[in-house]
Structures are given as C-alpha cells and as structure tokens.
Amino acid sequence: MNINDIKNVTVVGGGTMGNGIVQVFASFGYNVTLVDLSQDVLANAVAGISKSLDRFVKKEKITAEQKETTLALISISTDLNSAKDSQLVIEAVSENLAVKLKIFEQLESICPADTIFASNTSSLPITQLASATNRPSQFIGMHFMNPVPMMKLIELIRGMATSDETFKLIKELSEKLNKTPVEVNDFPGFIANRILLPMINEAIFALFEGVGTAEAIDDVMKLGMGHPMGPLQLADFIGLDVCLAILEVMHDGLGDSKYRPCPLLKKMVQAGYLGRKSGRGFYEYN
Ligand code: NAI
C-alpha cells in the first residue's frame, strides 16, 4: 500500500484519545468513521470535537468554514462492520487487553487483507495484540499523546512482526499529519509511560504518605522542575483508571516492584474518582 491509497480511516473508541485522533485525521482531509458502543457516547464525541475545533477557530488557526469541512468528513457508527472500507483502522478503546484482542479478532474478518491495523494502547504488548490477527506484519502501535490535536509526538511501536513497509508507511502518514513520530520497540509502557508513570506513581505515594498536599506536590514539580502541569494534575488529565492500568501492565510485564501502583491510586479508581472525566480525581472539576 502507498500513502496515497489511504483515504478512509476508522477509529474504534470515542473517548479522550479517539476523539482527538478523529479530529486530526479529518482536519487533514481523511474520511473518518468513529465506532463506539452507544449513540450517546458518539454524540458526545462529536460535540467534543466540535468544541475543540471552535477553539482553533477562535485562535484563528482555522476558519469557521474549515471547521465545517472537517466535521463533514466524520461519520459515526456503533457497528464495527463500518470499518470494512478503511485502509487503516486505529483502535483507541479502554486499556483492557481482552477487549482489544476481541476487537482485532473481529476486525480481521471485517477488513480487506491489506488494511493496516494500529493500536493507540499506552502500554499493552503490540506483539500480543497483533497475534489476534492474521496480519501481524501490518500491525503497529500508534501511540498518540493527549491532547492529540496539540501534541506533536507519536510513539510508533514495532511489534515483533511489524514489517519495514508498514513502519515506513505509518511514519510517512504521521509526518503528513504534522506529527513527529519516534520509533520505539515493544516493551511494556514503551518509552513515554515507562518514564512518566513511575513519576506520577511516586507523586501519589508522596501524597499517600503525607509528604505534602496535592497542590504542594504539583507546585514543586511545576515551579521547581519547569513542568507545565504537576504530576497529580496530569494524572487527573490522563484518567486515573488509565494510569492504574498502565502501571499494572508494567508491573506484570517487567516484573519489577518499582512499578507497583500506589494503594491510594487503586482506592481512588475503586471509588470511581477517575480524574477530569468523572469530575473528581486528585482535584475536583465542574
Ligand atoms: P476513554 O475511557 O476516555 O475512552 C474509551 C472509549 O472506548 C469509551 O468511549 C468506550 O465506550 C469505548 N469502548 C470500550 N469498549 C469498546 C468496544 N468494544 N467497542 C467500541 N468502543 C469501545 O479512554 P482513553 O483515555 O481515550 O484511552 C483509550 C486508549 O488510549 C487506551 O488504550 C489508553 O491507554 C490509550 N491512551 C490514553 C491516553 C490518555 O491520556 N488518556 C494517552 C495515550 C494513550
């Protein structure tokens, strides 16, 4: 497949990340289908994308007309079969191995043999996800950063069987989307989360042990280390369930106790305090 053959893209999962990925592809003229479990979630996703585009209009980065053109390229569906005409499918559902494996098994029988599959997983093994399909050479990790329309980086993760051809094509595509791809090998947490999550986890331990308040911990890292967001603020932004899932994958996959999730993080997820998306995490949101 050639880069110009990619015209239709399906994104599975319209949460925080799926929305951003859809927005970016549509902004660059691709026909994008967003698949999620319910019409309500899909309607919310489109409203979120529209709001995000409004911010670009306000900043005069795009015109109101460009916003409408972008929105017109987006279709929504609750049926995974809608992926049948796509040259590229990007999975961005919840960080759950069993759910992702099932989706790729289904996609294998829905999509033509040359369709490329990508996962936006933060930490799960690309090699294992690829093994749910008969096309592991056409399978790659495409790890976008949050918020997708703003962040330049995409970690491109090569599974054990990812072909050079697939890697080159997706690298070229990422550059076409005005992103900067970085090549990463398939290890739990890849590069970004292998380094970021232990820092966030340590910040949660510091709060748990009473070293400082959430505000104090975040202030130290913002004012002292020049981080744009404190680690607890960032955890709320990522989603505490997502943070916990990533730590568990690294803890299991790397077998080192330094990745053990802080009990406070586990308790907050059990309580449904998932961060910004649920209105409460280390901070409260309206
Ligand atoms: P989210 O919880 O905001 O959204 C997940 C979406 O998947 C929900 O809308 C849910 O309805 C949908 N979904 C679940 N099962 C489904 C199925 N069987 N079919 C279709 N849709 C289904 O999660 P978020 O944060 O967008 O994360 C998605 C993926 O992106 C995860 O793998 C996560 O690790 C990864 N990621 C998350 C980042 C973040 O900052 N939140 C950053 C980079 C990657």
PDB file of C-alpha atoms and ligand atoms in Angstrom, residues 12-18 35-37 41 91-95 99-100 103 120-122 143-146 237-239 241-242 246 277, ligand 1:
ATOM      1  CA  VAL A  12     -12.574   2.447  17.313  1.00  0.00           C
ATOM      2  CA  GLY A  13     -13.253   4.081  20.690  1.00  0.00           C
ATOM      3  CA  GLY A  14     -14.502   7.664  21.005  1.00  0.00           C
ATOM      4  CA  GLY A  15     -13.159   8.620  24.423  1.00  0.00           C
ATOM      5  CA  THR A  16     -10.453  11.144  25.269  1.00  0.00           C
ATOM      6  CA  MET A  17      -7.988   9.808  22.715  1.00  0.00           C
ATOM      7  CA  GLY A  18     -10.268   8.513  19.967  1.00  0.00           C
ATOM      8  CA  VAL A  35     -17.043   3.492  16.182  1.00  0.00           C
ATOM      9  CA  ASP A  36     -18.137   3.250  19.817  1.00  0.00           C
ATOM     10  CA  LEU A  37     -20.651   1.287  21.850  1.00  0.00           C
ATOM     11  CA  VAL A  41     -21.085   8.293  23.527  1.00  0.00           C
ATOM     12  CA  GLU A  91      -8.082   1.146  17.961  1.00  0.00           C
ATOM     13  CA  ALA A  92      -8.424   3.521  20.922  1.00  0.00           C
ATOM     14  CA  VAL A  93     -10.770   1.683  23.292  1.00  0.00           C
ATOM     15  CA  SER A  94     -10.252   1.350  27.049  1.00  0.00           C
ATOM     16  CA  GLU A  95      -6.886  -0.056  28.180  1.00  0.00           C
ATOM     17  CA  VAL A  99     -11.445  -6.052  24.926  1.00  0.00           C
ATOM     18  CA  LYS A 100      -8.733  -5.030  22.476  1.00  0.00           C
ATOM     19  CA  ILE A 103     -11.905  -6.107  18.576  1.00  0.00           C
ATOM     20  CA  ASN A 120      -3.195   3.511  20.485  1.00  0.00           C
ATOM     21  CA  THR A 121      -2.540   1.422  23.599  1.00  0.00           C
ATOM     22  CA  SER A 122      -0.418   3.131  26.243  1.00  0.00           C
ATOM     23  CA  HIS A 143       0.657   5.945  20.476  1.00  0.00           C
ATOM     24  CA  PHE A 144      -0.697   9.484  20.235  1.00  0.00           C
ATOM     25  CA  MET A 145      -0.298  11.909  23.135  1.00  0.00           C
ATOM     26  CA  ASN A 146      -3.083  13.721  24.950  1.00  0.00           C
ATOM     27  CA  PHE A 237      -5.960  14.672  32.916  1.00  0.00           C
ATOM     28  CA  ILE A 238      -4.843  11.230  31.673  1.00  0.00           C
ATOM     29  CA  GLY A 239      -7.516   9.413  33.740  1.00  0.00           C
ATOM     30  CA  ASP A 241      -8.051   4.278  35.582  1.00  0.00           C
ATOM     31  CA  VAL A 242      -5.733   4.637  32.592  1.00  0.00           C
ATOM     32  CA  ILE A 246      -0.541   1.215  32.634  1.00  0.00           C
ATOM     33  CA  LYS A 277     -13.519  12.793  33.009  1.00  0.00           C
TER      34      LYS A 277
HETATM   35  P1  NAI B   1     -11.650   6.534  27.497  1.00  0.00           P
HETATM   36  O1  NAI B   1     -12.095   5.749  28.661  1.00  0.00           O
HETATM   37  O2  NAI B   1     -11.775   8.016  27.508  1.00  0.00           O
HETATM   38  O3  NAI B   1     -12.413   6.019  26.169  1.00  0.00           O
HETATM   39  C1  NAI B   1     -12.510   4.672  25.813  1.00  0.00           C
HETATM   40  C2  NAI B   1     -13.676   4.524  24.851  1.00  0.00           C
HETATM   41  O4  NAI B   1     -13.688   3.185  24.343  1.00  0.00           O
HETATM   42  C3  NAI B   1     -15.050   4.758  25.523  1.00  0.00           C
HETATM   43  O5  NAI B   1     -15.752   5.737  24.780  1.00  0.00           O
HETATM   44  C4  NAI B   1     -15.716   3.388  25.429  1.00  0.00           C
HETATM   45  O6  NAI B   1     -17.112   3.460  25.254  1.00  0.00           O
HETATM   46  C5  NAI B   1     -15.037   2.807  24.207  1.00  0.00           C
HETATM   47  N1  NAI B   1     -15.111   1.348  24.128  1.00  0.00           N
HETATM   48  C6  NAI B   1     -14.885   0.440  25.111  1.00  0.00           C
HETATM   49  N2  NAI B   1     -15.072  -0.814  24.628  1.00  0.00           N
HETATM   50  C7  NAI B   1     -15.412  -0.684  23.322  1.00  0.00           C
HETATM   51  C8  NAI B   1     -15.734  -1.601  22.280  1.00  0.00           C
HETATM   52  N3  NAI B   1     -15.740  -2.916  22.495  1.00  0.00           N
HETATM   53  N4  NAI B   1     -16.042  -1.109  21.064  1.00  0.00           N
HETATM   54  C9  NAI B   1     -16.039   0.222  20.835  1.00  0.00           C
HETATM   55  N5  NAI B   1     -15.741   1.134  21.776  1.00  0.00           N
HETATM   56  C10 NAI B   1     -15.437   0.693  22.996  1.00  0.00           C
HETATM   57  O7  NAI B   1     -10.147   6.072  27.230  1.00  0.00           O
HETATM   58  P2  NAI B   1      -8.946   6.920  26.567  1.00  0.00           P
HETATM   59  O8  NAI B   1      -8.267   7.698  27.619  1.00  0.00           O
HETATM   60  O9  NAI B   1      -9.412   7.568  25.325  1.00  0.00           O
HETATM   61  O10 NAI B   1      -7.942   5.733  26.202  1.00  0.00           O
HETATM   62  C11 NAI B   1      -8.109   4.948  25.052  1.00  0.00           C
HETATM   63  C12 NAI B   1      -6.793   4.235  24.736  1.00  0.00           C
HETATM   64  O11 NAI B   1      -5.785   5.215  24.531  1.00  0.00           O
HETATM   65  C13 NAI B   1      -6.303   3.338  25.879  1.00  0.00           C
HETATM   66  O12 NAI B   1      -5.652   2.229  25.321  1.00  0.00           O
HETATM   67  C14 NAI B   1      -5.309   4.239  26.602  1.00  0.00           C
HETATM   68  O13 NAI B   1      -4.333   3.505  27.280  1.00  0.00           O
HETATM   69  C15 NAI B   1      -4.705   4.994  25.418  1.00  0.00           C
HETATM   70  N6  NAI B   1      -4.112   6.302  25.731  1.00  0.00           N
HETATM   71  C16 NAI B   1      -4.678   7.156  26.639  1.00  0.00           C
HETATM   72  C17 NAI B   1      -4.090   8.389  26.910  1.00  0.00           C
HETATM   73  C18 NAI B   1      -4.720   9.351  27.864  1.00  0.00           C
HETATM   74  O14 NAI B   1      -4.086  10.368  28.197  1.00  0.00           O
HETATM   75  N7  NAI B   1      -5.931   9.125  28.321  1.00  0.00           N
HETATM   76  C19 NAI B   1      -2.852   8.802  26.219  1.00  0.00           C
HETATM   77  C20 NAI B   1      -2.400   7.881  25.210  1.00  0.00           C
HETATM   78  C21 NAI B   1      -2.994   6.665  25.001  1.00  0.00           C
END
